[in-house]
Short mmCIF file of C-alpha atoms and ligand atoms in Angstrom, two decimals:
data_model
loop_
_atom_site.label_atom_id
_atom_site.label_comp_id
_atom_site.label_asym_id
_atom_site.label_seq_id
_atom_site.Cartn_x
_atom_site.Cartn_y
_atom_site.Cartn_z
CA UNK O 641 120.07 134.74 32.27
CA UNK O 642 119.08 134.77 36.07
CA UNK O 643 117.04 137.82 37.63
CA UNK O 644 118.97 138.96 40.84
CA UNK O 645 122.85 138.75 41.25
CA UNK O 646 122.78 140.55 44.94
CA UNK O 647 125.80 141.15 46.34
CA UNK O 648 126.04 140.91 50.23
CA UNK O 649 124.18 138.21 51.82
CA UNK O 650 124.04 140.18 55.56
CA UNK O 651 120.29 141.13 56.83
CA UNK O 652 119.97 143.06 53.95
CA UNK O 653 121.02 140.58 51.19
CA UNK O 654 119.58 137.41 52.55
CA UNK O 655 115.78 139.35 53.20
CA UNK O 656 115.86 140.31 49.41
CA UNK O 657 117.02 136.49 48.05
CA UNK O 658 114.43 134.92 50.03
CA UNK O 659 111.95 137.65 48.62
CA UNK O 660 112.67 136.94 45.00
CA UNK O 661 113.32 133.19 45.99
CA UNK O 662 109.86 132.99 47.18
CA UNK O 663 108.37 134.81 44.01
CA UNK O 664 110.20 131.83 41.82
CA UNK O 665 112.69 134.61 40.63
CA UNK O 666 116.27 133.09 40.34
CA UNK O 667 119.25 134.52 42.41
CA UNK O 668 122.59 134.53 43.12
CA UNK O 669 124.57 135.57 45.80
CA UNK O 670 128.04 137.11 46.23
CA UNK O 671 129.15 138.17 49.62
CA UNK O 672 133.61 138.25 50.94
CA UNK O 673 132.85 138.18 54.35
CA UNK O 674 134.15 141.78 54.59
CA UNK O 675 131.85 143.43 56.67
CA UNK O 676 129.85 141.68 59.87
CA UNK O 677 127.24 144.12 61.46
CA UNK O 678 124.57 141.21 60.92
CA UNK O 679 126.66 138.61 62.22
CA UNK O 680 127.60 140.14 65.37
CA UNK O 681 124.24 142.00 65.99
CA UNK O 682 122.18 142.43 68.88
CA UNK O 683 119.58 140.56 67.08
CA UNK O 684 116.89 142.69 68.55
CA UNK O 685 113.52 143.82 67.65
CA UNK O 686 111.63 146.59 69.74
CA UNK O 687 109.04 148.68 68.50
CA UNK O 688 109.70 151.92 70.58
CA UNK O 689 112.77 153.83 70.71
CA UNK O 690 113.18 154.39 74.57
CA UNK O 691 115.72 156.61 74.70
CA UNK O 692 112.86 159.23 73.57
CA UNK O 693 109.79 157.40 73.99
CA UNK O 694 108.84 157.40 70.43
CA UNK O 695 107.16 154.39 68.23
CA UNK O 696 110.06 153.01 65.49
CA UNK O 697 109.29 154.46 62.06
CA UNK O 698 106.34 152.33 60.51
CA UNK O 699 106.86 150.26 63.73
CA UNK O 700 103.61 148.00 63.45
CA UNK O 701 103.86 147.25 59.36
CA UNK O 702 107.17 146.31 59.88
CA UNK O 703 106.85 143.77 62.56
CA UNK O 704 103.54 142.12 60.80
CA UNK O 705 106.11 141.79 57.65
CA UNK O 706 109.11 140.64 59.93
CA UNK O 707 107.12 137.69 62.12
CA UNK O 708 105.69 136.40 58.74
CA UNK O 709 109.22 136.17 57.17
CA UNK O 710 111.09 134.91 60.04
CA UNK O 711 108.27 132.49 60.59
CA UNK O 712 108.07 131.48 56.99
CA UNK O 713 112.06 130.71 57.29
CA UNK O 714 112.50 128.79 60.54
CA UNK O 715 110.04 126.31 59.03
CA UNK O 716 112.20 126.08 55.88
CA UNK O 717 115.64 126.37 57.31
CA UNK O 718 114.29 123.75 60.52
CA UNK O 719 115.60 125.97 63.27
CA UNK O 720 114.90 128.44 65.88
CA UNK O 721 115.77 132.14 65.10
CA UNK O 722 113.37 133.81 66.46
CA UNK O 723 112.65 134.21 70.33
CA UNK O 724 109.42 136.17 71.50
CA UNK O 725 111.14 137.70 74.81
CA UNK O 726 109.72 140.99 76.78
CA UNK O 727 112.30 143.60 76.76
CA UNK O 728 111.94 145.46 80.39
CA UNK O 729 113.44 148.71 80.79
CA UNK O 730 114.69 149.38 84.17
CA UNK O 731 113.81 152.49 86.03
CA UNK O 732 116.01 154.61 88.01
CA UNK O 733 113.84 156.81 90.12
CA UNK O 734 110.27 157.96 90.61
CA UNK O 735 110.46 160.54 87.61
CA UNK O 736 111.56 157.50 85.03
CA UNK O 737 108.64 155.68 85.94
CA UNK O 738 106.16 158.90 85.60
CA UNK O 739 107.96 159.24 82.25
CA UNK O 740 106.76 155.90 81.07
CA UNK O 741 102.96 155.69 82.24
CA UNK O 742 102.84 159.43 80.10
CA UNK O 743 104.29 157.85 77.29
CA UNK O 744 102.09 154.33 77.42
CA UNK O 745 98.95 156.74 77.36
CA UNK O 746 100.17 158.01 74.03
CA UNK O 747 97.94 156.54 71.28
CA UNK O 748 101.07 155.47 68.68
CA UNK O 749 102.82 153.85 72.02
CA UNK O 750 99.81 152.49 73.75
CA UNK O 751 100.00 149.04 71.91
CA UNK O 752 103.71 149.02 72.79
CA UNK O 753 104.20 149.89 76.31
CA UNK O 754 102.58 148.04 79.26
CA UNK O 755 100.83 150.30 81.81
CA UNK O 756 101.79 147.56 84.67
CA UNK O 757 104.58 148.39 86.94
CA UNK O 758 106.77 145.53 86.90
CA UNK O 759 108.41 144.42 90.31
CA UNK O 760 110.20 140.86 89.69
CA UNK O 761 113.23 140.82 91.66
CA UNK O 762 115.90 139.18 89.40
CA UNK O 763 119.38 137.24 91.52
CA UNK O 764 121.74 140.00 90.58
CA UNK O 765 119.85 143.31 89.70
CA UNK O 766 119.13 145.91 92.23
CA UNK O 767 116.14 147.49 90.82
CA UNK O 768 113.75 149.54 93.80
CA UNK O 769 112.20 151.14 91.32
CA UNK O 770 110.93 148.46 89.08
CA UNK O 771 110.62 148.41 85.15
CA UNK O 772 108.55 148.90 82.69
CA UNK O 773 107.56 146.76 80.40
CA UNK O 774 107.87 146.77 76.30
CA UNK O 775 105.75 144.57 73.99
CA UNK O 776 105.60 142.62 70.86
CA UNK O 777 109.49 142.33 71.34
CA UNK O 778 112.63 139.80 71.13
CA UNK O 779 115.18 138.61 69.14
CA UNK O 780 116.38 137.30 66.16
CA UNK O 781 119.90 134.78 65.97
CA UNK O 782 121.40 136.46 63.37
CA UNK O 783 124.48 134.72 63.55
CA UNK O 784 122.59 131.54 63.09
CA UNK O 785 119.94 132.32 60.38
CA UNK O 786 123.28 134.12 58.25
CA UNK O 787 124.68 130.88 58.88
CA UNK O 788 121.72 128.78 57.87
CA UNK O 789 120.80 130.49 54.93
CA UNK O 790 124.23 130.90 53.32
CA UNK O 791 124.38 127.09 53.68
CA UNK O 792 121.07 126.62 52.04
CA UNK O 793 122.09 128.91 48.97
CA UNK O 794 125.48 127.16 48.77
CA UNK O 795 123.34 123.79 48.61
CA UNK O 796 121.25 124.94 45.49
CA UNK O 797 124.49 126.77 43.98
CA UNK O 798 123.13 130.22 44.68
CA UNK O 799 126.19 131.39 46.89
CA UNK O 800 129.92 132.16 45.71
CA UNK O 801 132.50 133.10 48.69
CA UNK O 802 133.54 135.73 46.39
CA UNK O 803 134.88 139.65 46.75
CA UNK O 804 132.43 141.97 43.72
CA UNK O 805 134.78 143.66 41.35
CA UNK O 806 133.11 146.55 40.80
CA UNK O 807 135.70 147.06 37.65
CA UNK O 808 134.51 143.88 35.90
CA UNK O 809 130.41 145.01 35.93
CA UNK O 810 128.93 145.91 32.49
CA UNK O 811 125.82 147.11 31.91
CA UNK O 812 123.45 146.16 28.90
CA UNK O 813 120.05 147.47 27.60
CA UNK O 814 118.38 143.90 29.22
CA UNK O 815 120.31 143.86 32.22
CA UNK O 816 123.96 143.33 33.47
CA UNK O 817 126.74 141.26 33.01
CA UNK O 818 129.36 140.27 35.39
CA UNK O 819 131.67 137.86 34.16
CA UNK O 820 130.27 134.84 33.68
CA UNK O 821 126.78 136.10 35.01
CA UNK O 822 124.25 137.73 32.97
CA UNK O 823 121.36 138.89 35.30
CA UNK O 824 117.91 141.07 34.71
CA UNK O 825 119.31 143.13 38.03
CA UNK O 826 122.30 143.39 40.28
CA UNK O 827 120.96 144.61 43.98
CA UNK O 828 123.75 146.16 46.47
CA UNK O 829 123.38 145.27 50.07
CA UNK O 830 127.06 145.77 50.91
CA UNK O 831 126.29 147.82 54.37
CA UNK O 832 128.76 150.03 55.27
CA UNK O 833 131.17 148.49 52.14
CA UNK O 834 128.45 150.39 50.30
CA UNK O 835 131.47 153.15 50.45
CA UNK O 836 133.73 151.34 47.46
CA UNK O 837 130.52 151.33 45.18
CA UNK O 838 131.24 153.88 42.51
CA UNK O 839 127.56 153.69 41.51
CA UNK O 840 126.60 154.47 45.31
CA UNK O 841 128.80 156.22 47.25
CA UNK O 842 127.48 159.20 47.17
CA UNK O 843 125.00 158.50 49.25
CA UNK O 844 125.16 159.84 52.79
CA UNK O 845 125.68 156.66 54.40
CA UNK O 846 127.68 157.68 57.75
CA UNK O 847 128.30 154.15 59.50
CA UNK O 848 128.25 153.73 63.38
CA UNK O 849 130.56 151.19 65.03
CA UNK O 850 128.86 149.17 68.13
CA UNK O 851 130.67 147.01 70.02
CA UNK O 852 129.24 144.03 72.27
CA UNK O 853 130.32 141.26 74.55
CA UNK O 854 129.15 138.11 75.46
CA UNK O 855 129.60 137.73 79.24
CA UNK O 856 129.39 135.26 81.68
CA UNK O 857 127.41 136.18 84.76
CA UNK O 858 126.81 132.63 87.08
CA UNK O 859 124.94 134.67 89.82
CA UNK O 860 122.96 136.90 87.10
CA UNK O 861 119.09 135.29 87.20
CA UNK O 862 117.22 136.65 84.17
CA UNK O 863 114.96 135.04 81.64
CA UNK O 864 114.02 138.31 80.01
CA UNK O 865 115.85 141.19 78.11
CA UNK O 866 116.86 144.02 80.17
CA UNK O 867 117.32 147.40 78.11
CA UNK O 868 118.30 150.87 79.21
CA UNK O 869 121.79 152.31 78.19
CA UNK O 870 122.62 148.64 77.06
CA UNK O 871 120.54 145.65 76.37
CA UNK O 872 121.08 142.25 78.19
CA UNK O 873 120.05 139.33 76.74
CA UNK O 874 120.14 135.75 78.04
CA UNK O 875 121.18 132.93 76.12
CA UNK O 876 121.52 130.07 78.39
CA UNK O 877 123.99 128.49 80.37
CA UNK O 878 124.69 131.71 82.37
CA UNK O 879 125.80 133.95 79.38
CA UNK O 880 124.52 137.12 78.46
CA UNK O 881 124.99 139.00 75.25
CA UNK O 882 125.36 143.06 76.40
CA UNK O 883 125.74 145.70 74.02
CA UNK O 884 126.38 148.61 72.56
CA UNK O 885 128.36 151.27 72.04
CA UNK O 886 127.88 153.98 69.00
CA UNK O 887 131.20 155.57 67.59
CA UNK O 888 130.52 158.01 64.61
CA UNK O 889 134.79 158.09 64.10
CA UNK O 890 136.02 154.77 64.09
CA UNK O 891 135.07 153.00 60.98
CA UNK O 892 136.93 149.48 61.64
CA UNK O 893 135.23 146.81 63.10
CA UNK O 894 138.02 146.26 65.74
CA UNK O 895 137.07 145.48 69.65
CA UNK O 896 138.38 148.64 71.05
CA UNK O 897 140.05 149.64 75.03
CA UNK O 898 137.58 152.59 75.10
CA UNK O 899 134.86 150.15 73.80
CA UNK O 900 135.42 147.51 76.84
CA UNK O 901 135.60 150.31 79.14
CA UNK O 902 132.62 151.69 78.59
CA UNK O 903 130.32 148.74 78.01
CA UNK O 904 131.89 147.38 81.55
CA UNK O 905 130.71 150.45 83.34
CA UNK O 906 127.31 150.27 81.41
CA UNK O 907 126.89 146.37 82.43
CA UNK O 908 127.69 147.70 86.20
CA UNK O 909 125.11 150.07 86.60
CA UNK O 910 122.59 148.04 85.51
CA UNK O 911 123.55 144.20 87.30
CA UNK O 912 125.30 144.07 90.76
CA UNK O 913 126.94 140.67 90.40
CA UNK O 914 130.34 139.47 89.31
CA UNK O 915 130.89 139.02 85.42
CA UNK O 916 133.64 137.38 83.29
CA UNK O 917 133.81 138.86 79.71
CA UNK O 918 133.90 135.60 77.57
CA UNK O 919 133.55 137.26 74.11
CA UNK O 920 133.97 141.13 72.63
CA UNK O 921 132.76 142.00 68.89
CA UNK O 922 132.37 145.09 66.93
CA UNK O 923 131.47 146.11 63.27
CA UNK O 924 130.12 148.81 61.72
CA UNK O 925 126.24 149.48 61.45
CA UNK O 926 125.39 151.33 58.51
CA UNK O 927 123.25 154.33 59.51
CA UNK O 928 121.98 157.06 57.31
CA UNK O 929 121.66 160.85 58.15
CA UNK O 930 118.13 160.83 58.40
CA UNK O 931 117.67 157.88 59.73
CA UNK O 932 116.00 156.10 57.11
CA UNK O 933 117.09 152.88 54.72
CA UNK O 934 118.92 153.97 51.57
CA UNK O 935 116.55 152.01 48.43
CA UNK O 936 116.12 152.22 44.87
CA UNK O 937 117.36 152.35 41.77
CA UNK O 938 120.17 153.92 39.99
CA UNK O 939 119.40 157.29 38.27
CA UNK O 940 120.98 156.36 35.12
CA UNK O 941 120.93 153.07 35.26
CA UNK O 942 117.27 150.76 35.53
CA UNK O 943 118.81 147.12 36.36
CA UNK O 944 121.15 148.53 39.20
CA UNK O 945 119.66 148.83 42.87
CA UNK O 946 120.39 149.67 46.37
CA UNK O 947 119.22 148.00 49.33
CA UNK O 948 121.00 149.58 52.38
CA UNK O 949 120.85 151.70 55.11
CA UNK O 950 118.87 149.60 57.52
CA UNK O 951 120.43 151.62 60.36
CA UNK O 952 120.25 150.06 63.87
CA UNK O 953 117.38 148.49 62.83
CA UNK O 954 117.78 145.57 60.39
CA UNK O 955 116.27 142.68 62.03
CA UNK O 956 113.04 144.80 61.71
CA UNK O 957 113.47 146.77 58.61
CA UNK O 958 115.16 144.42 56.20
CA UNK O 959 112.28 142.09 55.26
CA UNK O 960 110.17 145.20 54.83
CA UNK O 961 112.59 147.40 52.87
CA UNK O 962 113.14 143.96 50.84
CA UNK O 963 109.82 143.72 49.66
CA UNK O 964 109.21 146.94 49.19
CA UNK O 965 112.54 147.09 46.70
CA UNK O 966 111.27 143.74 44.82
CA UNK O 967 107.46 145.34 44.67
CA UNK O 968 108.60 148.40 43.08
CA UNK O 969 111.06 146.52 40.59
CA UNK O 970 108.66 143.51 39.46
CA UNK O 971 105.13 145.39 39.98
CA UNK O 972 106.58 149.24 39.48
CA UNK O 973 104.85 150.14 43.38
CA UNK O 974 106.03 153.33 44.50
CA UNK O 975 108.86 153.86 46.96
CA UNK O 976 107.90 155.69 50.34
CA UNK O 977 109.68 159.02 49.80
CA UNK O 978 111.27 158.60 52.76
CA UNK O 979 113.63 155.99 51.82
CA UNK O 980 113.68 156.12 48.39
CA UNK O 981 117.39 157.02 47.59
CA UNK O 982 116.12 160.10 45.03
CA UNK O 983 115.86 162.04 47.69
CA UNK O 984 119.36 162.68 47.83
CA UNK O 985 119.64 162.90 44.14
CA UNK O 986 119.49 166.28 42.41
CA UNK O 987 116.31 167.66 41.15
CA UNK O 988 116.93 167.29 37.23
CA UNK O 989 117.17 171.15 35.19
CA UNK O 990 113.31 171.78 33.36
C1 FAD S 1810 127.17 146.02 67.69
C2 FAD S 1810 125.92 146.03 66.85
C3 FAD S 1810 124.72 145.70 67.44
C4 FAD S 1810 123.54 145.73 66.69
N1 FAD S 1810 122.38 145.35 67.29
C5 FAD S 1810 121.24 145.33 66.56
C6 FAD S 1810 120.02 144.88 67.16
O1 FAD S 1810 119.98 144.51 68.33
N2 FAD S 1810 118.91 144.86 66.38
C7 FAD S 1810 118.92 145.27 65.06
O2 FAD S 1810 117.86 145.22 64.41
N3 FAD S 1810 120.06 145.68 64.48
C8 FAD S 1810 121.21 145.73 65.20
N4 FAD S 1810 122.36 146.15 64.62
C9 FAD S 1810 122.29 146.72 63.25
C10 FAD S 1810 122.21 145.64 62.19
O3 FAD S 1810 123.27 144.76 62.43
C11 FAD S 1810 122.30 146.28 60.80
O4 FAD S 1810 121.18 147.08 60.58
C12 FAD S 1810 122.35 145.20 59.72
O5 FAD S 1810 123.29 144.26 60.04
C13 FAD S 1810 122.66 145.75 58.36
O6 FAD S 1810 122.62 144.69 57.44
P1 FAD S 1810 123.22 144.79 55.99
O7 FAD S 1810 122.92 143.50 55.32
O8 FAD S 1810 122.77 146.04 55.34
O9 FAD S 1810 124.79 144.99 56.21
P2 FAD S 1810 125.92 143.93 56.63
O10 FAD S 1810 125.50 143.06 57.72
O11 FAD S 1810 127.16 144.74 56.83
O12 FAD S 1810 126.08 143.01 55.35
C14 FAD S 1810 126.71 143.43 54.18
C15 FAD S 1810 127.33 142.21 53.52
O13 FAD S 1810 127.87 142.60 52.26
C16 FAD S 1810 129.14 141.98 52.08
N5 FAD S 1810 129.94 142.78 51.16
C17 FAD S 1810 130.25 144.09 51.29
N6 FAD S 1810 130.99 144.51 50.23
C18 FAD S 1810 131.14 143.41 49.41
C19 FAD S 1810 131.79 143.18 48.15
N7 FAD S 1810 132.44 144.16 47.49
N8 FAD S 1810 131.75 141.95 47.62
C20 FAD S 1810 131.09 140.95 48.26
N9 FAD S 1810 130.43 141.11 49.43
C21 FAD S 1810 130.46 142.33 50.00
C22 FAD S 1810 129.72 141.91 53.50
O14 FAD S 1810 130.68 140.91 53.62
C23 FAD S 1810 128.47 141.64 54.35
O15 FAD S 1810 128.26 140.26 54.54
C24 FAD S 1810 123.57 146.11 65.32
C25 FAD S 1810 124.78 146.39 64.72
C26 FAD S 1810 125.96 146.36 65.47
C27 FAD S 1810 127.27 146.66 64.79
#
């Protein structure tokens, strides 16, 4: 009998295995390649939501638990995934910049923002009004840590390429069995394929489609992250990754016309330089209603969990919802009410 089967090995799925690996709990992982929001993801990590000038949810716990465990796995996977970068936000006139210096002198965003105007003139950006500056930022590769840990599993026989039959699950006063399987727990971390889940999908999960390119830009000089209505990241060799749109219709994860159209006009009002679109993704992020990961366990059943909902924010909130799953399943620690999944569950009759 193992403890975890965990089906989906995306942010979601791979945070939780390494959880229980690390705890000497033993795993295995099922994933069909059917959905890709962690593959094709921005990748990055920013503590304040600049749109409103807000801090993230639980912004500062989060990133202490997300630089230990991407840390702790680029030393055992021997790679890079994780690259420290500022993320400057560029302003468009004299009120944008007033905006920011109010917000930086808020005490939740004061760690966060720099109070220092920033005037670097980047080959390729027209920017007379400077940015500002946000900290304890980056990126993760998710498309190469996916990679790399999927490989590892496979290596130690924790990883079947293999499509979860929801049909063929029993459940057992110890556990669950699954064909050949017999596990303590099965944890979901489908994302948006949370939606075929009989045991789940009545959760509000609504699902938001980005779509992103990778461009080439020769005459584009930047060696930070630029973000205002689109981020652009550098990865070398004069491409950029740029993204992304949010659809709340369109549930494929199909590059779209409308999609191109409007990330080109984004990319254009941000960099004044020619670009060559080199690359052009989409998938399906799977957001929640209000805004807050979808985890716990089943009503009716004790050994079947959730772990889902990580929004637009997985890189940060997956190693932190992860633990905070396996805490409250090994060492019975409460789940924050805020993303514990009975909130959408009836209130039981007295
Ligand atoms: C365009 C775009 C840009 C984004 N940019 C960022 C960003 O910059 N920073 C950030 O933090 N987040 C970003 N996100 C959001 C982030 O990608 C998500 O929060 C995260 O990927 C969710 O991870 P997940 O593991 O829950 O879901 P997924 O990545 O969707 O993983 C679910 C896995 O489960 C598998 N699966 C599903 N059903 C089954 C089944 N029945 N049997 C077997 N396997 C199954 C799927 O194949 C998949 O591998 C972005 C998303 C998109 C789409």
């Amino acid at each position: 009998m193992i403890d975890y089967l965990i089906i989906g090995s995306g942010l979601a799925g791979i945070s939780f295995s390494e959880i229980a690996l690390r705890n000497d709990k033993s795993i295995l992982v099922l994933d069909n390649n059917s959905q890709n929001s962690s593959k094709i993801a921005g990748g990055l990590y920013n503590p304040v939501i600049l749109k409103r000038f807000s801090e993230v949810w639980q912004a500062q716990e989060q990133l202490e638990i997300m630089n230990e465990f991407y840390n702790f796995l680029e030393q055992k996977l021997n790679c890079k995934i994780d690259f420290k970068s500022p993320i400057l936000r560029k302003f468009f006139s004299v009120e944008e910049q007033n905006n920011w210096f109010a917000a930086s002198d808020k005490i939740a965003l004061a760690p966060f923002l720099s109070t220092e105007l920033i005037n670097i003139k980047y080959i390729g950006i027209d920017s007379p009004y400077g940015y500002g500056e946000v900290l304890q930022t980056g990126y993760v590769d998710t498309a190469l840590l996916l990679n790399n840990y999927v490989e590892y599993l496979k290596q130690d026989n924790l990883f079947r390429d293999e499509a979860f039959d929801y049909d063929a699950l029993q459940i057992e006063s110890n556990g669950i069995r699954y064909k050949d399987i017999h596990a303590k727990h099965i944890i979901f971390a489908e994302g948006f394929g949370m939606h075929a889940n009989p045991y789940f999908n009545s959760l509000p999960l609504d699902g938001t489609k980005g779509e992103l390119f990778i461009i080439k830009a020769p005459k584009l000089n930047l060696d930070v992250i630029i973000n205002t209505s689109v981020f652009i990241l550098p990865l070398g060799n004069d491409l950029f990754k740029v993204g992304a749109t949010y659809n709340w219709k369109d549930k494929t994860d199909l590059p779209t016309e409308e999609g191109k159209t409007e990330l080109v006009d984004r990319i254009k009002e941000i960099i004044s330089c020619d670009f060559d679109i080199i690359e052009h993704f989409a998938g399906v992020r799977p957001t929640v209603k209000d805004r807050r990961p979808l985890v716990g366990t089943h009503q009716n059943y004790e050994s079947i969990h959730i772990l889902n909902g990580l929004g637009t924010r997985g890189v940060m909130l997956g190693p932190a919802m992860a633990k905070a799953l396996f805490e409250n399943i090994e060492n019975q620690f409460p789940l924050n009410k805020e993303i514990d999944i009975k909130r959408f569950q009836p209130k039981k009759q007295q």
